[in-house]
Coordinates of C-alpha atoms and ligand atoms in Angstrom, one line a residue:
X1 CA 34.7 81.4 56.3
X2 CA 33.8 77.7 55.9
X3 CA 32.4 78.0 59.4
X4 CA 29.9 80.3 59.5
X5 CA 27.0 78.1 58.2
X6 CA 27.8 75.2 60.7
X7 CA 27.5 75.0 64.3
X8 CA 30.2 72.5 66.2
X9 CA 29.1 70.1 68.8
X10 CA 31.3 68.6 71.1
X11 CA 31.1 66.5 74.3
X12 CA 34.3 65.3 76.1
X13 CA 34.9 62.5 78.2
X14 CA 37.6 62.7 80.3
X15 CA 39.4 60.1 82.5
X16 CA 41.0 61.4 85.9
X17 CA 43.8 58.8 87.4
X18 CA 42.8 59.5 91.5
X19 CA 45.6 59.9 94.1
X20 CA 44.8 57.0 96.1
X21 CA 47.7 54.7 97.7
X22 CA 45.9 51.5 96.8
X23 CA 44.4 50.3 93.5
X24 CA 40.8 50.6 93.0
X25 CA 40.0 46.8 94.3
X26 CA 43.1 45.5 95.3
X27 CA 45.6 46.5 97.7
X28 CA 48.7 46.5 95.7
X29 CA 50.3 50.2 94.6
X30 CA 48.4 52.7 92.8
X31 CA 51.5 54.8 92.7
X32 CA 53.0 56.0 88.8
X33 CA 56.6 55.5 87.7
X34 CA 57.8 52.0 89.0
X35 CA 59.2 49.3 86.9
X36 CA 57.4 47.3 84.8
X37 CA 55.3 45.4 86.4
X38 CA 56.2 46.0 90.1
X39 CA 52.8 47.1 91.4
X40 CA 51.1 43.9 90.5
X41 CA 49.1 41.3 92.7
X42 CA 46.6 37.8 91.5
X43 CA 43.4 40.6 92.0
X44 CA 45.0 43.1 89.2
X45 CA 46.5 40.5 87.1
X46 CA 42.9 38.6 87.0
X47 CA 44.2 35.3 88.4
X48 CA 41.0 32.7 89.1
X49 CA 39.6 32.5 92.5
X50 CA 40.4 36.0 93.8
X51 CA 37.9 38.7 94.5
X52 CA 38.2 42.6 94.5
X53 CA 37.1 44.8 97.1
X54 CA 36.8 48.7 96.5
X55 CA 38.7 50.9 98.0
X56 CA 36.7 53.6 100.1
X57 CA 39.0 56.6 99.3
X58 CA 38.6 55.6 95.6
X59 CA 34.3 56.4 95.7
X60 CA 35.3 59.2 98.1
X61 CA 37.4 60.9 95.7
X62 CA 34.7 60.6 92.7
X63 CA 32.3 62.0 95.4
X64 CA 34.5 65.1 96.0
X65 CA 34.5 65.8 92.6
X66 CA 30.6 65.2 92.7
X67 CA 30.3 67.9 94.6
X68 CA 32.7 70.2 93.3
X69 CA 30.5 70.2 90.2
X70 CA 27.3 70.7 91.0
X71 CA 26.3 67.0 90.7
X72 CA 23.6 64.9 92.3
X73 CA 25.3 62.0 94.2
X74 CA 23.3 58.7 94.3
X75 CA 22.7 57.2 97.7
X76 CA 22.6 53.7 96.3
X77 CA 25.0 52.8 93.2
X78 CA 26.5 49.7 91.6
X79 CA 29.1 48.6 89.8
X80 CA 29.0 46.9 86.7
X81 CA 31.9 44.7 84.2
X82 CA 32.4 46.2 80.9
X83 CA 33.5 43.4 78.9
X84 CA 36.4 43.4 75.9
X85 CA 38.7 41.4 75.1
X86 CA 42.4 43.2 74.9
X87 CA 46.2 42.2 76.3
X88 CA 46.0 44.9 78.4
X89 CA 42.8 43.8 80.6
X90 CA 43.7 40.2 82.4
X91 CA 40.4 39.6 83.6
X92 CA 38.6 40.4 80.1
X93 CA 36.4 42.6 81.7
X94 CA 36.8 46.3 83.4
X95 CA 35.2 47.0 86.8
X96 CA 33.4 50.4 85.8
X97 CA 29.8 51.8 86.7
X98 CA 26.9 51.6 84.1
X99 CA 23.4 52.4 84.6
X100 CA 23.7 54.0 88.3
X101 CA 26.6 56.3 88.3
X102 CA 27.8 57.4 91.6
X103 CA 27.8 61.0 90.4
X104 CA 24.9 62.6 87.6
X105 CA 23.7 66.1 86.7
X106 CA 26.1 68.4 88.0
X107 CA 27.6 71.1 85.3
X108 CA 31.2 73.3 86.0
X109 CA 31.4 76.9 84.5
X110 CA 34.2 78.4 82.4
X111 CA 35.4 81.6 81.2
X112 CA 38.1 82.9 78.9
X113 CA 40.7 85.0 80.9
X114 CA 41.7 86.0 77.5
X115 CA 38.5 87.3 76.7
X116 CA 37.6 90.6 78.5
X117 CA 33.8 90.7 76.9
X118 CA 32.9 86.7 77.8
X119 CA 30.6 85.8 80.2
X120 CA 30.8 82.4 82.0
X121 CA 29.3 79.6 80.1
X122 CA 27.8 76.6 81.8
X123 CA 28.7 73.4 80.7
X124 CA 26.2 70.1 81.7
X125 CA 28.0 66.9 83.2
X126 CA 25.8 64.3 82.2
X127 CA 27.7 62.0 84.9
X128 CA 30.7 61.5 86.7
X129 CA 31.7 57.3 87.3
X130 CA 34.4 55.1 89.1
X131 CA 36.9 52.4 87.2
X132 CA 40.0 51.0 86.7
X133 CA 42.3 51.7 84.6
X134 CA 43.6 48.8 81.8
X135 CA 47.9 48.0 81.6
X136 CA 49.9 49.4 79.1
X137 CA 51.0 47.4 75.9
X138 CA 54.4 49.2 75.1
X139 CA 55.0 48.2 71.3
X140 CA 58.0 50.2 71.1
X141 CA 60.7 48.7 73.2
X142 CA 60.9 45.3 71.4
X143 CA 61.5 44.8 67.4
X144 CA 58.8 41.8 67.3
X145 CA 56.9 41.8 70.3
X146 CA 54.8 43.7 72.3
X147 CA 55.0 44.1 75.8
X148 CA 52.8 44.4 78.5
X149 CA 53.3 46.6 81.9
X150 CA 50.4 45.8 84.6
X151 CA 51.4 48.5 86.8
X152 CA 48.7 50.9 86.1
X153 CA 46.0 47.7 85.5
X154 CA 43.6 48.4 88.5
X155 CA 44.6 52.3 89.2
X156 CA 40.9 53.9 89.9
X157 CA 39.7 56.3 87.6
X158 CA 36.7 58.9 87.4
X159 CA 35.3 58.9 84.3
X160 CA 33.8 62.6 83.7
X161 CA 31.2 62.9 80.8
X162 CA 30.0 66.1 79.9
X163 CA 27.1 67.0 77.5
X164 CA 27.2 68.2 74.2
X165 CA 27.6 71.8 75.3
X166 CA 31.1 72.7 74.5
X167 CA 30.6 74.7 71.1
X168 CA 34.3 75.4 70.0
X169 CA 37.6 74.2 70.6
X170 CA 38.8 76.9 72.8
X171 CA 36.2 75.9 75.1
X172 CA 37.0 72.9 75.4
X173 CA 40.7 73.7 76.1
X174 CA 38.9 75.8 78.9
X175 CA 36.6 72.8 80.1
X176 CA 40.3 70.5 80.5
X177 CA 42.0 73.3 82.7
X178 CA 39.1 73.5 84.8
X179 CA 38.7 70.4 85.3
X180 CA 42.4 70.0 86.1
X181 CA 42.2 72.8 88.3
X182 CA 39.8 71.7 90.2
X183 CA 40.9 68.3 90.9
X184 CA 44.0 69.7 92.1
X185 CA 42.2 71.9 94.3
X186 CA 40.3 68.8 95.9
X187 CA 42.9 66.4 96.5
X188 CA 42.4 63.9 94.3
X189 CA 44.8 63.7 91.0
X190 CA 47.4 65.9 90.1
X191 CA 45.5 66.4 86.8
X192 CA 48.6 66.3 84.5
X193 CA 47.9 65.2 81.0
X194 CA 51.5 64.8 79.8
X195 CA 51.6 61.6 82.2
X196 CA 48.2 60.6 81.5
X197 CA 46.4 61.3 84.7
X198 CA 44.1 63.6 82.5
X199 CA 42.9 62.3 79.8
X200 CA 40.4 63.2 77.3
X201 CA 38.3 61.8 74.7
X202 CA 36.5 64.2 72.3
X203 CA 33.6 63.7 70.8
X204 CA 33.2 66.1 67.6
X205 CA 29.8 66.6 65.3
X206 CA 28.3 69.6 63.0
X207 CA 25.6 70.5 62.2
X208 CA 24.1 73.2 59.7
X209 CA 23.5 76.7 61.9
X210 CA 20.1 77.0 63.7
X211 CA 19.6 73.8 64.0
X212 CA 19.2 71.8 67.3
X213 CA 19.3 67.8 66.1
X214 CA 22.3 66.2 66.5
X215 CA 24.9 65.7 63.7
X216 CA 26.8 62.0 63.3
X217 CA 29.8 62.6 66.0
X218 CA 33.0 60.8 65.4
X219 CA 35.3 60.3 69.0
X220 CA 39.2 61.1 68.9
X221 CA 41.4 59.7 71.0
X222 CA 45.4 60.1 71.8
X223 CA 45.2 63.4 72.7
X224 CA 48.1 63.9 75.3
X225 CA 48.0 67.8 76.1
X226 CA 45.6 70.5 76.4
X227 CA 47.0 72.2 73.2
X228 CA 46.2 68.7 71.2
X229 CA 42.5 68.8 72.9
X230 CA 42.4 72.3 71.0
X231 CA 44.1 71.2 67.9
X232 CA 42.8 68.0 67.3
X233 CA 39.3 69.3 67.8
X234 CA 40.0 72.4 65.3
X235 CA 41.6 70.0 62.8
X236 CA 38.4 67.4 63.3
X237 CA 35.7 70.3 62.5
X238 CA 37.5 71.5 59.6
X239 CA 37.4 67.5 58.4
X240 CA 33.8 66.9 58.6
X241 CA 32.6 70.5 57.2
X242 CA 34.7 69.7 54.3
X243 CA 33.2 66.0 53.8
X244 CA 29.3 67.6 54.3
X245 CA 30.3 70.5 51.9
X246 CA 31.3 67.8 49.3
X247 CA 28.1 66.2 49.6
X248 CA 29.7 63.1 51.5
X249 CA 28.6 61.8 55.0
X250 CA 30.3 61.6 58.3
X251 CA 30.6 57.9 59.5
X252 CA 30.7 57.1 62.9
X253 CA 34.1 56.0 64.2
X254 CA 37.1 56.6 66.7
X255 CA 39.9 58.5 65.4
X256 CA 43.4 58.9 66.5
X257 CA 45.3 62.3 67.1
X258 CA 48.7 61.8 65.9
X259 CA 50.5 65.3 66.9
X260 CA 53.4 64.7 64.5
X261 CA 51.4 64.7 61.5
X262 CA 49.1 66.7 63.4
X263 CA 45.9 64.7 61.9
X264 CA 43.9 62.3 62.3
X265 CA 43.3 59.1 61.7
X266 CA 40.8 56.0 61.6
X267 CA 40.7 53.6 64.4
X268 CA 38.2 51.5 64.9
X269 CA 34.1 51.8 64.1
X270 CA 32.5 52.6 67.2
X271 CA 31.5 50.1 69.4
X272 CA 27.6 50.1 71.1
X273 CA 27.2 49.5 74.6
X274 CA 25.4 45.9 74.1
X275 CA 28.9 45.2 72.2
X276 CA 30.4 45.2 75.9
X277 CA 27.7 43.5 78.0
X278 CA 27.3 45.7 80.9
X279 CA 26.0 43.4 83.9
X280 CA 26.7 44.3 87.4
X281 CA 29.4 42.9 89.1
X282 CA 28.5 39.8 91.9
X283 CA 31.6 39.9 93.5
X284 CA 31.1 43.4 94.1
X285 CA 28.5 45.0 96.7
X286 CA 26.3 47.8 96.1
X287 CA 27.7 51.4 97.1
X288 CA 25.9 53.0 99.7
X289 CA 26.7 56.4 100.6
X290 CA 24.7 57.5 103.8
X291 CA 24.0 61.7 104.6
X292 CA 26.2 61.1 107.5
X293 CA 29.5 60.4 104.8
X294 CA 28.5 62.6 102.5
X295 CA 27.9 65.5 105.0
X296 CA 31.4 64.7 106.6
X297 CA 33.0 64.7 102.7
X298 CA 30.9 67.8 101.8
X299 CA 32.8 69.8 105.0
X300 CA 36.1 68.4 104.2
X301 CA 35.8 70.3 100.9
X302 CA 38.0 73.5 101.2
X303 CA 36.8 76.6 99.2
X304 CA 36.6 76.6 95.2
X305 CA 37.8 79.1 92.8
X306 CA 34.9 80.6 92.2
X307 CA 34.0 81.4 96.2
X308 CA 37.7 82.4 96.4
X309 CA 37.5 84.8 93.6
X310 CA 34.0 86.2 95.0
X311 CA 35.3 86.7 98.2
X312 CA 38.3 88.3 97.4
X313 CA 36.4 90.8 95.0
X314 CA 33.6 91.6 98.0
X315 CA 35.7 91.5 100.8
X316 CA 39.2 92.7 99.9
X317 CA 37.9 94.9 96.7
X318 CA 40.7 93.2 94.6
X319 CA 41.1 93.6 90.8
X320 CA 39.1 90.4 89.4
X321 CA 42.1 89.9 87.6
X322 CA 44.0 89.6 91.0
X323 CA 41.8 87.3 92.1
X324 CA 41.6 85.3 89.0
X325 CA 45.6 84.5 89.1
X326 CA 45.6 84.5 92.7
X327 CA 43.3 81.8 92.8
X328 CA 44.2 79.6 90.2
X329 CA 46.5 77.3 92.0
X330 CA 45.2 76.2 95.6
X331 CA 48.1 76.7 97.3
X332 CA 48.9 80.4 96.3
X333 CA 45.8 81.2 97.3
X334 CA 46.3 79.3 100.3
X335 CA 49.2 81.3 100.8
X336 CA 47.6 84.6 100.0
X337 CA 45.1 84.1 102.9
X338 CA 47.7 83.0 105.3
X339 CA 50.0 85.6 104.4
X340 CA 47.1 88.4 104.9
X341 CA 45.8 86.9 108.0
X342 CA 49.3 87.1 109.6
X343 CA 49.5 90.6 108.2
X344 CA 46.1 91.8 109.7
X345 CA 46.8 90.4 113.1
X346 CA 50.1 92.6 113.2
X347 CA 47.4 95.6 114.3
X348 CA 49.2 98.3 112.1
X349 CA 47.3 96.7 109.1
X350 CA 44.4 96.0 110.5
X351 CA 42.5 98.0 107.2
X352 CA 42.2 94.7 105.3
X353 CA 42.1 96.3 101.7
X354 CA 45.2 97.7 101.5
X355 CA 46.7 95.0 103.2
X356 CA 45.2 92.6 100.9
X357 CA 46.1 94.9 97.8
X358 CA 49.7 94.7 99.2
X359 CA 49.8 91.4 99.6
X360 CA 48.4 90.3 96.5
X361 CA 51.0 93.2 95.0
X362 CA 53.9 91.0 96.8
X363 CA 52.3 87.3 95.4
X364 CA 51.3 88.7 91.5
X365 CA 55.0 90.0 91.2
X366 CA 57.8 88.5 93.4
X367 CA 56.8 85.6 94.8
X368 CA 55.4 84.1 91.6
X369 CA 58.3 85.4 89.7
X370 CA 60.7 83.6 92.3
X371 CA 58.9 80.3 91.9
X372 CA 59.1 80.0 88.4
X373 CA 62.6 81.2 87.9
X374 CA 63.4 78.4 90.7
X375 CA 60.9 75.9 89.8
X376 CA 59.9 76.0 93.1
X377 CA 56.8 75.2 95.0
X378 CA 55.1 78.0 96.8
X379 CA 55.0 76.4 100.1
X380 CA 59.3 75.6 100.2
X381 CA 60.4 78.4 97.9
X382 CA 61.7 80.2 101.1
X383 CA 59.2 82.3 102.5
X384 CA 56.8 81.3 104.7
X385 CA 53.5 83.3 105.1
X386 CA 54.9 84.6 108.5
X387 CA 57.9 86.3 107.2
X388 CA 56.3 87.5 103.8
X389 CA 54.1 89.1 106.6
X390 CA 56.7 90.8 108.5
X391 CA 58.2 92.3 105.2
X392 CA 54.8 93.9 104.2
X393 CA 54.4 95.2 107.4
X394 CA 57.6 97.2 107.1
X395 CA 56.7 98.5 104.1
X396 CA 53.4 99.6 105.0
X397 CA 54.6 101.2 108.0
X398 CA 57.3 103.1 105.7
X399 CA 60.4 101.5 107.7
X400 CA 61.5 100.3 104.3
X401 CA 61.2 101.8 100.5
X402 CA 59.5 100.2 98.1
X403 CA 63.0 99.0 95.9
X404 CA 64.1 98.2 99.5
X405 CA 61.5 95.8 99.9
X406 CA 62.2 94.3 96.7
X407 CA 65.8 94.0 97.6
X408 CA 64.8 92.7 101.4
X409 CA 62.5 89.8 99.6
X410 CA 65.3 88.1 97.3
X411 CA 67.3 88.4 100.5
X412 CA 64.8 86.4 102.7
X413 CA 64.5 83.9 99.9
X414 CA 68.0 82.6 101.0
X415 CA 68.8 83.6 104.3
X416 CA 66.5 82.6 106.9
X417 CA 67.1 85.8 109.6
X418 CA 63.6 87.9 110.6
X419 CA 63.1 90.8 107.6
X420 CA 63.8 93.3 110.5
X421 CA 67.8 91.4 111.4
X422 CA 67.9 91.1 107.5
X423 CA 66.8 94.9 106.9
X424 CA 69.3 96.4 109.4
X425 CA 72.3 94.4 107.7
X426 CA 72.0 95.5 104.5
X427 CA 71.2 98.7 105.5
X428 CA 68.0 98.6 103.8
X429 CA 66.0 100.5 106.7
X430 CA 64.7 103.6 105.1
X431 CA 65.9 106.7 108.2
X432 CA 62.7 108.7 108.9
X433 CA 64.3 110.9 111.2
X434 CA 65.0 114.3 110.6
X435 CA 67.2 114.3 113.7
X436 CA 69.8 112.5 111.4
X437 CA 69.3 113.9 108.1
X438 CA 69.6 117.7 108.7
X439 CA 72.9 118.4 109.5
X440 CA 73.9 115.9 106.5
X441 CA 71.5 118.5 104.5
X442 CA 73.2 121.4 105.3
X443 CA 76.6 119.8 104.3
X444 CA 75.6 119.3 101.1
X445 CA 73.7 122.8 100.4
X446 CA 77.0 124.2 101.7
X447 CA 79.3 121.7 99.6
X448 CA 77.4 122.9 96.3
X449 CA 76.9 126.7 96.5
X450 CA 76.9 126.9 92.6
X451 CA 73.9 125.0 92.5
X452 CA 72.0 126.6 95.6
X453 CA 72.7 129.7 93.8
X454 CA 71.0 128.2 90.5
X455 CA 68.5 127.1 92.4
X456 CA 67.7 130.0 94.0
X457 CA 67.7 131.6 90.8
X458 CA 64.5 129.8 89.7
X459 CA 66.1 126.2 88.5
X460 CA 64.0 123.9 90.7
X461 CA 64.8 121.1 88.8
X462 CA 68.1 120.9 90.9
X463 CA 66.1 119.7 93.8
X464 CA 66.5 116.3 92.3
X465 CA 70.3 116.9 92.5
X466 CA 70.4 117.9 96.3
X467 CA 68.5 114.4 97.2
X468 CA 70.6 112.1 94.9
X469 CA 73.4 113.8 97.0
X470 CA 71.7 113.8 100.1
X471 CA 71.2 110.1 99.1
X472 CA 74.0 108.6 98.5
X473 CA 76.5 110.4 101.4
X474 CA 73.9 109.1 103.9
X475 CA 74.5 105.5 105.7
X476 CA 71.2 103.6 105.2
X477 CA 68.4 104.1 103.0
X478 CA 67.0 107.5 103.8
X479 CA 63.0 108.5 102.7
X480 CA 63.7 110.2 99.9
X481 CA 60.2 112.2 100.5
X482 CA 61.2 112.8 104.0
X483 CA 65.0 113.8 102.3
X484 CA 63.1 116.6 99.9
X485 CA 60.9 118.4 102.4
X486 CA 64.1 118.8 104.8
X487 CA 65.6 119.9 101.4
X488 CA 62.9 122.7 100.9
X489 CA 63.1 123.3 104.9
X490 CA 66.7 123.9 105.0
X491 CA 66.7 126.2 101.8
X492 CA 63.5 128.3 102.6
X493 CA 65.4 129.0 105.8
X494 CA 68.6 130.2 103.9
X495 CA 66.4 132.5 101.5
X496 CA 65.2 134.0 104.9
X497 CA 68.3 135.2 106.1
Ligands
ADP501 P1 28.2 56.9 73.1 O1 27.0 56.1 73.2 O2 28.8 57.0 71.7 O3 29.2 56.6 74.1 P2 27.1 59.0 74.6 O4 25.7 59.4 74.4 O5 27.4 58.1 75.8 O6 27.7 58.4 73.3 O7 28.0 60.3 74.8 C1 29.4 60.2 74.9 C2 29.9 61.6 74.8 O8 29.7 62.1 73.5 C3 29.2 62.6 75.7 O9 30.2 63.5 76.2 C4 28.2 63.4 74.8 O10 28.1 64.7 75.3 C5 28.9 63.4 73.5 N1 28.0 63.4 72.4 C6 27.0 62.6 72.2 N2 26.4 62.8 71.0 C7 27.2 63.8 70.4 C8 27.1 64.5 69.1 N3 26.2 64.2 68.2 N4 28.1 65.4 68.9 C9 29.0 65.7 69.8 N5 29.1 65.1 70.9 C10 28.2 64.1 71.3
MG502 MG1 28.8 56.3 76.2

C-alpha cells in the first residue's frame, strides 16, 4: 500500500451556525429558511452610521461549548474585523475574534463504535471563537447574474479549530459527529451539515512515517456531509502521496470538494492573516465574562455522553453498547432516565438493574424502531415516560407475556388509554391463576385421550401439544409456564389413579 511510508496530518475547522433568535449584533432574525432577503436590517446590510451590539446568548452559546470541551474560557476577550472584500459581506469586513478567543485549549475524545479493539483518542482544540456568518451569492437561479440573499449575513457562528491530531479520515468523520452531537446535546445548533449549520473545513498534509515536522497542508472546502469530510479527505491524501512519490511538491492552496466528480479542485492560493488586517473592532466592547456567569452557565450544562455512558455502566450495569446507543441522542437518553425513574418509583421495581436492563430492552428495540418507521421524535411519538413505565411494570410483574407486551406497546402508540384499560381490552392480560386454568386443563386431557395415552407412553414431546390447546381454547392470554406445570399436575395425578 501507497500509505504505509506516510503519515496523514489533518486539522479541521469547523463552523457551527448557533440557535440564537437574533443575529450575532443586530436584532433582526437569525432564523434559516425565509425568503430572500427577509431577515435583513441597516446593521447586517453594513449601511453607514449604524453600530452592532452582540448578542449575549450568542457568547453564551460559544461558552457552553467551551466547556463541553474541556477548554479554558478567557475572562477578558475582544473582538476583532477580519477584512475581505466579497458581494457577500456588506460591510467589507467580518466581526470575528483574533488574538483573544473567547474559548482555547480544550480537546473532545472519540471512539469508533465500529471498532471493538479502539481506545478513545484525544483530539486538541486549539480554540473555539464567535462570528458572523457572510450572505449567500446564489449564481444558479439567474442565466447572467448573480444574486445575493443577506438573510444568513450576521447569523453568529463558533468557529471550532482543532489541532493537527486527527490522523485518518475516519477520525475525522468521528471528530464531525461528535462535535454534532454534542452541540445538540447543549442547546445551541442543530448541528446539521446538509443545511450548513455544520460546516467543515479540512486541512490535509503528509508527511514521511516517523517523522514529527509538519508537511505543506493544503485546506478543502465545500464539503456538505459527514461522508464528503471522509471522502474528500481520503481522496486529498491519496493526491499529495502521489505528487511526493513523483518527486513533485505540494503547494499550498484551498481546494474545492465537488461530490459529483467526487475530486477536487483548485480555488484560490491561501491567504495569510496580515492579508486580512485583523484589528479589534472600536465599535465593539471588550467581552467580560465574570465567575459569577460562567458558574451560572457551567450548572445549566446538563450531563454529557461520556458521564451518561459512565453512569449507566456503574450504576445500572448496562452493556456499554446500551449505553453507547442510548446516549447518543439527548433526548433518548432523557427519556431513558425518565422512563426508569417512573419505573423505580412504582416500588415493585425498585432493583434498579433489571429495571434499567428492561427499560433500555424497551428503548434499543421498540421505541427506536417506532420512531424511525414514523419519523417521529421521541418526545411526541406517543408514549410518554409515564406510560412506557406502566407497561414495563406489567411485564416485570408477569401480568403480561413478553409478545403481549410487544403487542400492548404498538397499541399505546395510538390509543391513548392507561396499559392496564388497554391490556384488559385486547385481552392481552396473561391469567396466572390456576383457579381458572384447571378445569379448562382437564377438558382438554380428556378431549385428546389418544394423545394422553402417547404421552403416557414416554412421548413427552406432546406436552407442547396440550399447551398450544390449553392456549388457544382459553379467553385471555394464559402463562404458558404457569399452563405447563398445571399440565404435568393434572397428568401426574391421572398416572396416580
Ligand atoms: P492557517 O494559518 O493556514 O489558518 P492555522 O495554523 O491557523 O493555519 O491552522 C488552521 C488549521 O489547520 C488548524 O486546524 C490546524 O490544526 C491545521 N493545520 C495546521 N498546519 C497543518 C498541517 N501542516 N497539516 C494539517 N493540518 C494543519
Ligand atoms: Mg488560521
Amino acid at each position: 500500500m501507497q500509505h504505509e511510508s506516510y503519515e496523514p496530518v489533518i486539522g479541521l475547522e469547523v463552523h457551527c451556525q448557533l440557535m440564537t433568535t437574533s443575529k450575532a449584533f443586530s436584532p433582526d432574525s437569525a432564523a434559516f429558511g425565509a425568503g430572500p432577503n427577509e431577515h435583513v436590517d441597516p446593521v447586517s446590510l453594513g449601511h453607514p452610521g449604524t453600530l452592532p451590539v452582540a448578542n449575549k446568548r450568542m457568547v453564551e452559546y460559544a461558552i457552553r461549548m467551551g466547556l463541553a470541551t474541556h477548554c479554558t474560557i478567557a475572562p477578558v476577550s475582544i473582538l476583532a474585523r477580519k477584512h475581505y472584500f466579497y458581494p457577500d459581506l456588506p460591510k467589507g469586513y467580518q466581526i470575528s475574534q483574533y488574538e483573544t478567543p473567547i474559548c482555547s485549549n480544550g480537546y473532545l475524545d472519540i471512539l469508533d463504535p465500529d471498532d471493538e479493539a479502539s481506545s478513545p483518542r484525544r483530539i486538541r482544540l486549539n480554540r473555539i471563537h464567535m462570528e458572523e456568518d457572510a450572505g449567500k451569492s446564489l449564481h444558479d437561479q439567474d442565466p447572467l447574474d448573480t444574486l445575493l440573499d443577506y438573510n444568513r449575513c450576521g447569523v453568529p457562528l463558533i468557529e471550532i479549530v482543532s489541532e493537527p491530531d486527527i490522523r485518518t479520515a475516519r477520525e475525522a468523520y468521528l471528530y464531525m459527529q461528535k462535535i454534532r452531537q454534542l452541540v445538540r446535546y447543549i442547546g445551541i445548533s442543530d448541528g446539521n451539515m446538509e443545511e450548513g449549520s455544520l460546516r467543515c473545513d479540512a486541512n490535509v498534509s503528509v508527511r514521511p512515517k516517523g517523522t514529527t515536522s509538519l508537511g505543506t497542508k493544503t485546506e478543502i472546502k465545500n464539503m456538505n456531509s459527514f461522508r464528503n469530510v471522509e471522502r474528500a479527505i481520503i481522496h486529498e491524501i491519496r493526491r499529495q502521496i502521489n505528487v511526493l512519490k513523483e518527486g513533485g511538491e505540494i503547494v499550498q492552496e484551498t481546494l474545492l470538494w465537488d461530490a459529483n466528480a467526487q475530486k477536487t479542485r483548485s480555488m484560490r492560493s491561501k491567504e495569510l492573516a496580515h492579508d486580512y488586517r485583523y484589528f479589534p473592532d472600536p465599535d465593539l466592547p471588550i467581552i467580560r465574562v465574570s465567575t459569577e456567569w460562567l458558574d451560572d452557565i457551567k450548572s445549566s450544562l446538563p450531563a454529557l455522553p461520556e458521564a451518561r455512558i459512565e453512569q449507566y455502566v456503574a450504576d445500572y450495569k448496562l452493556p456499554l453498547y446500551d449505553a453507547q446507543v442510548l446516549t447518543e441522542e439527548r433526548e433518548v437518553s432523557d427519556y431513558f432516565e425518565a422512563t426508569l425513574s417512573e419505573l423505580l418509583k412504582k416500588g415493585d421495581a425498585s432493583d434498579v438493574e433489571p429495571a434499567a436492563k428492561s427499560v433500555s430492552n424497551f428503548i434499543m428495540t421498540d421505541v427506536l424502531r417506532t420512531i424511525n418507521e414514523k419519523q417521529a421524535h421521541v418526545d411526541s411519538y406517543g408514549i410518554s415516560p409515564e406510560r412506557l413505565a406502566a407497561l414495563i411494570a406489567l411485564r416485570m410483574k408477569g401480568d403480561i407475556s413478553s409478545s403481549g407486551a410487544q403487542e400492548l406497546f404498538d397499541l399505546m402508540v395510538d390509543r391513548e388509554e392507561a396499559p392496564e384499560v388497554l391490556a384488559k381490552e385486547f385481552n392481552l392480560l396473561q391469567v396466572s391463576d390456576a383457579g381458572a386454568l384447571t378445569p379448562i386443563v382437564d377438558e382438554i386431557l380428556e378431549a385428546n385421550p389418544k394423545q394422553l395415552h402417547a404421552y403416557l407412553g414416554g412421548k413427552e414431546q406432546l406436552i407442547g401439544f396440550f399447551i398450544g390447546q390449553v392456549m388457544r381454547t382459553f379467553p385471555g392470554s394464559p402463562d404458558p409456564k404457569m399452563v405447563r406445570s398445571i399440565l404435568l399436575e393434572r397428568i401426574g395425578a391421572l398416572k396416580e389413579d
